[in-house]
PDB file of C-alpha atoms in Angstrom:
ATOM      1  CA  UNK H 212      92.452  87.722  78.241  1.00  0.00           C
ATOM      2  CA  UNK H 213      96.109  87.352  78.534  1.00  0.00           C
ATOM      3  CA  UNK H 214      97.401  83.905  78.978  1.00  0.00           C
ATOM      4  CA  UNK H 215      99.716  83.222  82.265  1.00  0.00           C
ATOM      5  CA  UNK H 216     103.471  83.635  81.877  1.00  0.00           C
ATOM      6  CA  UNK H 217     105.427  80.279  81.505  1.00  0.00           C
ATOM      7  CA  UNK H 218     106.848  78.735  85.033  1.00  0.00           C
ATOM      8  CA  UNK H 219     110.577  79.559  84.726  1.00  0.00           C
ATOM      9  CA  UNK H 220     112.703  76.301  85.542  1.00  0.00           C
ATOM     10  CA  UNK H 221     115.444  77.485  88.058  1.00  0.00           C
ATOM     11  CA  UNK H 222     118.765  75.823  89.742  1.00  0.00           C
ATOM     12  CA  UNK H 223     119.756  77.334  92.784  1.00  0.00           C
ATOM     13  CA  UNK H 224     123.281  76.511  93.793  1.00  0.00           C
ATOM     14  CA  UNK H 225     123.937  75.547  97.531  1.00  0.00           C
ATOM     15  CA  UNK H 226     124.831  78.909  98.414  1.00  0.00           C
ATOM     16  CA  UNK H 227     122.158  80.532  97.393  1.00  0.00           C
ATOM     17  CA  UNK H 228     119.715  77.704  98.976  1.00  0.00           C
ATOM     18  CA  UNK H 229     121.369  78.553 102.209  1.00  0.00           C
ATOM     19  CA  UNK H 230     120.541  82.442 101.717  1.00  0.00           C
ATOM     20  CA  UNK H 231     116.863  81.762 100.943  1.00  0.00           C
ATOM     21  CA  UNK H 232     116.091  78.682 103.177  1.00  0.00           C
ATOM     22  CA  UNK H 233     118.621  79.098 106.235  1.00  0.00           C
ATOM     23  CA  UNK H 234     119.372  83.034 106.900  1.00  0.00           C
ATOM     24  CA  UNK H 235     116.176  84.017 105.093  1.00  0.00           C
ATOM     25  CA  UNK H 236     118.397  86.736 103.476  1.00  0.00           C
ATOM     26  CA  UNK H 237     115.818  89.921 102.997  1.00  0.00           C
ATOM     27  CA  UNK H 238     117.578  90.991  99.966  1.00  0.00           C
ATOM     28  CA  UNK H 239     116.417  87.655  97.864  1.00  0.00           C
ATOM     29  CA  UNK H 240     113.113  87.680  99.461  1.00  0.00           C
ATOM     30  CA  UNK H 241     111.306  87.832  96.139  1.00  0.00           C
ATOM     31  CA  UNK H 242     113.233  84.922  94.833  1.00  0.00           C
ATOM     32  CA  UNK H 243     111.912  82.543  97.410  1.00  0.00           C
ATOM     33  CA  UNK H 244     108.695  84.371  97.051  1.00  0.00           C
ATOM     34  CA  UNK H 245     108.538  83.550  93.276  1.00  0.00           C
ATOM     35  CA  UNK H 246     109.352  79.553  93.933  1.00  0.00           C
ATOM     36  CA  UNK H 247     106.786  79.485  96.846  1.00  0.00           C
ATOM     37  CA  UNK H 248     104.337  81.452  94.581  1.00  0.00           C
ATOM     38  CA  UNK H 249     104.962  79.142  91.879  1.00  0.00           C
ATOM     39  CA  UNK H 250     106.213  81.549  89.160  1.00  0.00           C
ATOM     40  CA  UNK H 251     109.889  79.692  89.436  1.00  0.00           C
ATOM     41  CA  UNK H 252     109.934  76.014  89.771  1.00  0.00           C
ATOM     42  CA  UNK H 253     113.393  75.159  91.640  1.00  0.00           C
ATOM     43  CA  UNK H 254     115.127  72.051  90.230  1.00  0.00           C
ATOM     44  CA  UNK H 255     117.154  69.863  92.341  1.00  0.00           C
ATOM     45  CA  UNK H 256     118.391  66.335  92.553  1.00  0.00           C
ATOM     46  CA  UNK H 257     119.851  63.717  94.837  1.00  0.00           C
ATOM     47  CA  UNK H 258     123.526  65.142  94.909  1.00  0.00           C
ATOM     48  CA  UNK H 259     122.249  68.674  95.534  1.00  0.00           C
ATOM     49  CA  UNK H 260     120.191  67.824  98.403  1.00  0.00           C
ATOM     50  CA  UNK H 261     122.933  65.351  99.564  1.00  0.00           C
ATOM     51  CA  UNK H 262     125.514  68.538  99.248  1.00  0.00           C
ATOM     52  CA  UNK H 263     122.688  70.781 100.987  1.00  0.00           C
ATOM     53  CA  UNK H 264     122.184  68.319 103.919  1.00  0.00           C
ATOM     54  CA  UNK H 265     126.007  68.246 104.265  1.00  0.00           C
ATOM     55  CA  UNK H 266     126.682  71.860 104.449  1.00  0.00           C
ATOM     56  CA  UNK H 267     123.792  72.488 106.785  1.00  0.00           C
ATOM     57  CA  UNK H 268     125.560  70.416 109.739  1.00  0.00           C
ATOM     58  CA  UNK H 269     128.801  72.949 109.313  1.00  0.00           C
ATOM     59  CA  UNK H 270     129.496  73.935 112.508  1.00  0.00           C
ATOM     60  CA  UNK H 271     130.046  77.459 111.071  1.00  0.00           C
ATOM     61  CA  UNK H 272     126.403  78.161 110.757  1.00  0.00           C
ATOM     62  CA  UNK H 273     125.490  76.626 114.653  1.00  0.00           C
ATOM     63  CA  UNK H 274     122.230  74.906 113.269  1.00  0.00           C
ATOM     64  CA  UNK H 275     121.119  72.296 115.569  1.00  0.00           C
ATOM     65  CA  UNK H 276     119.172  69.054 114.062  1.00  0.00           C
ATOM     66  CA  UNK H 277     116.035  70.609 114.386  1.00  0.00           C
ATOM     67  CA  UNK H 278     117.253  73.927 112.400  1.00  0.00           C
ATOM     68  CA  UNK H 279     118.873  71.793 110.083  1.00  0.00           C
ATOM     69  CA  UNK H 280     115.723  69.328 109.152  1.00  0.00           C
ATOM     70  CA  UNK H 281     113.417  72.483 108.737  1.00  0.00           C
ATOM     71  CA  UNK H 282     115.518  74.461 106.478  1.00  0.00           C
ATOM     72  CA  UNK H 283     116.112  71.183 104.537  1.00  0.00           C
ATOM     73  CA  UNK H 284     112.325  70.200 104.569  1.00  0.00           C
ATOM     74  CA  UNK H 285     111.490  73.473 103.531  1.00  0.00           C
ATOM     75  CA  UNK H 286     113.631  73.440 100.710  1.00  0.00           C
ATOM     76  CA  UNK H 287     112.844  70.024  99.360  1.00  0.00           C
ATOM     77  CA  UNK H 288     109.320  70.759  99.676  1.00  0.00           C
ATOM     78  CA  UNK H 289     109.427  73.319  96.800  1.00  0.00           C
ATOM     79  CA  UNK H 290     111.522  71.936  94.677  1.00  0.00           C
ATOM     80  CA  UNK H 291     111.276  69.487  92.085  1.00  0.00           C
ATOM     81  CA  UNK H 292     113.698  66.592  91.696  1.00  0.00           C
ATOM     82  CA  UNK H 293     114.888  66.596  87.751  1.00  0.00           C
ATOM     83  CA  UNK H 294     114.947  63.214  86.234  1.00  0.00           C
ATOM     84  CA  UNK H 295     118.598  62.234  84.746  1.00  0.00           C
ATOM     85  CA  UNK H 296     119.502  63.264  81.322  1.00  0.00           C
ATOM     86  CA  UNK H 297     119.197  60.744  77.921  1.00  0.00           C
ATOM     87  CA  UNK H 298     122.815  59.685  76.983  1.00  0.00           C
ATOM     88  CA  UNK H 299     122.741  62.145  74.126  1.00  0.00           C
ATOM     89  CA  UNK H 300     122.739  65.175  76.237  1.00  0.00           C
ATOM     90  CA  UNK H 301     124.379  68.306  75.290  1.00  0.00           C
ATOM     91  CA  UNK H 302     127.726  68.548  76.284  1.00  0.00           C
ATOM     92  CA  UNK H 303     128.886  70.839  78.983  1.00  0.00           C
ATOM     93  CA  UNK H 304     132.097  72.484  79.640  1.00  0.00           C
ATOM     94  CA  UNK H 305     134.055  71.474  82.763  1.00  0.00           C
ATOM     95  CA  UNK H 306     133.671  73.791  85.708  1.00  0.00           C
ATOM     96  CA  UNK H 307     136.865  74.792  87.312  1.00  0.00           C
ATOM     97  CA  UNK H 308     135.711  73.640  90.418  1.00  0.00           C
ATOM     98  CA  UNK H 309     134.454  69.884  90.294  1.00  0.00           C
ATOM     99  CA  UNK H 310     132.300  69.996  92.984  1.00  0.00           C
ATOM    100  CA  UNK H 311     129.891  72.730  90.866  1.00  0.00           C
ATOM    101  CA  UNK H 312     129.696  70.364  87.739  1.00  0.00           C
ATOM    102  CA  UNK H 313     126.386  68.772  89.100  1.00  0.00           C
ATOM    103  CA  UNK H 314     124.780  72.330  89.074  1.00  0.00           C
ATOM    104  CA  UNK H 315     125.447  72.806  85.405  1.00  0.00           C
ATOM    105  CA  UNK H 316     124.163  69.359  85.034  1.00  0.00           C
ATOM    106  CA  UNK H 317     121.409  69.664  86.836  1.00  0.00           C
ATOM    107  CA  UNK H 318     120.289  72.755  84.901  1.00  0.00           C
ATOM    108  CA  UNK H 319     120.934  70.878  81.614  1.00  0.00           C
ATOM    109  CA  UNK H 320     118.970  67.770  82.575  1.00  0.00           C
ATOM    110  CA  UNK H 321     116.259  69.432  84.250  1.00  0.00           C
ATOM    111  CA  UNK H 322     115.656  71.850  81.422  1.00  0.00           C
ATOM    112  CA  UNK H 323     116.132  74.837  83.188  1.00  0.00           C
ATOM    113  CA  UNK H 324     116.460  78.622  81.651  1.00  0.00           C
ATOM    114  CA  UNK H 325     118.463  79.714  84.600  1.00  0.00           C
ATOM    115  CA  UNK H 326     121.046  78.536  87.175  1.00  0.00           C
ATOM    116  CA  UNK H 327     121.666  81.249  90.116  1.00  0.00           C
ATOM    117  CA  UNK H 328     124.805  81.397  91.782  1.00  0.00           C
ATOM    118  CA  UNK H 329     127.319  83.558  93.375  1.00  0.00           C
ATOM    119  CA  UNK H 330     130.214  81.013  92.446  1.00  0.00           C
ATOM    120  CA  UNK H 331     132.984  82.395  90.753  1.00  0.00           C
ATOM    121  CA  UNK H 332     133.814  79.487  88.935  1.00  0.00           C
ATOM    122  CA  UNK H 333     130.377  79.265  87.753  1.00  0.00           C
ATOM    123  CA  UNK H 334     130.134  82.762  86.836  1.00  0.00           C
ATOM    124  CA  UNK H 335     133.352  82.701  85.000  1.00  0.00           C
ATOM    125  CA  UNK H 336     131.617  80.251  82.550  1.00  0.00           C
ATOM    126  CA  UNK H 337     128.552  82.789  82.383  1.00  0.00           C
ATOM    127  CA  UNK H 338     131.103  85.466  81.130  1.00  0.00           C
ATOM    128  CA  UNK H 339     132.544  83.188  78.342  1.00  0.00           C
ATOM    129  CA  UNK H 340     128.732  82.555  77.341  1.00  0.00           C
ATOM    130  CA  UNK H 341     129.933  79.202  76.487  1.00  0.00           C
ATOM    131  CA  UNK H 342     126.302  77.901  78.078  1.00  0.00           C
ATOM    132  CA  UNK H 343     123.786  80.468  76.722  1.00  0.00           C
ATOM    133  CA  UNK H 344     122.445  78.196  74.293  1.00  0.00           C
ATOM    134  CA  UNK H 345     121.382  75.784  77.222  1.00  0.00           C
ATOM    135  CA  UNK H 346     120.389  78.274  80.241  1.00  0.00           C
ATOM    136  CA  UNK H 347     121.797  81.709  81.827  1.00  0.00           C
ATOM    137  CA  UNK H 348     123.966  81.707  84.607  1.00  0.00           C
ATOM    138  CA  UNK H 349     122.972  84.406  86.687  1.00  0.00           C
ATOM    139  CA  UNK H 350     123.908  85.976  90.139  1.00  0.00           C
ATOM    140  CA  UNK H 351     121.148  86.677  93.009  1.00  0.00           C
ATOM    141  CA  UNK H 352     120.916  90.027  92.327  1.00  0.00           C
ATOM    142  CA  UNK H 353     120.790  89.222  88.364  1.00  0.00           C
ATOM    143  CA  UNK H 354     117.764  86.698  88.951  1.00  0.00           C
ATOM    144  CA  UNK H 355     115.868  89.527  91.049  1.00  0.00           C
ATOM    145  CA  UNK H 356     116.325  92.008  88.220  1.00  0.00           C
ATOM    146  CA  UNK H 357     114.429  89.230  86.158  1.00  0.00           C
ATOM    147  CA  UNK H 358     111.781  89.236  88.645  1.00  0.00           C
ATOM    148  CA  UNK H 359     111.000  92.907  88.503  1.00  0.00           C
ATOM    149  CA  UNK H 360     111.378  93.065  84.751  1.00  0.00           C
TER     150      UNK H 360
END
């Protein structure tokens, strides 16, 4: 009998969460299904949830209060809040965009295997492979390839 595959712990940056839980981007439907089905465990923390709630209210998205709350609740219900890391955590490089540092910290502190992002500053760190010993940084397309592998 085959043993079940281990659950993949992932961090999704805010733009990816928006794609999955606001815009229902069909290109990445398999990512959401992996989370909903339990194959992937989305990690979050108070800082990331706060940013998601703040971004949902941007006028450019045109979301009324009900739509904002529905998107927030849908993600929050599926995501697991990661505990803070012990003081002796691995040192992380500083991201060029300070607003993105929280995603690196969450991936480290939550024991994530993958950080899914389309952010250029985070992807630059991936190309330098400075975090390969902790977790991988993938684009949504690369994450989709992981699911189909």
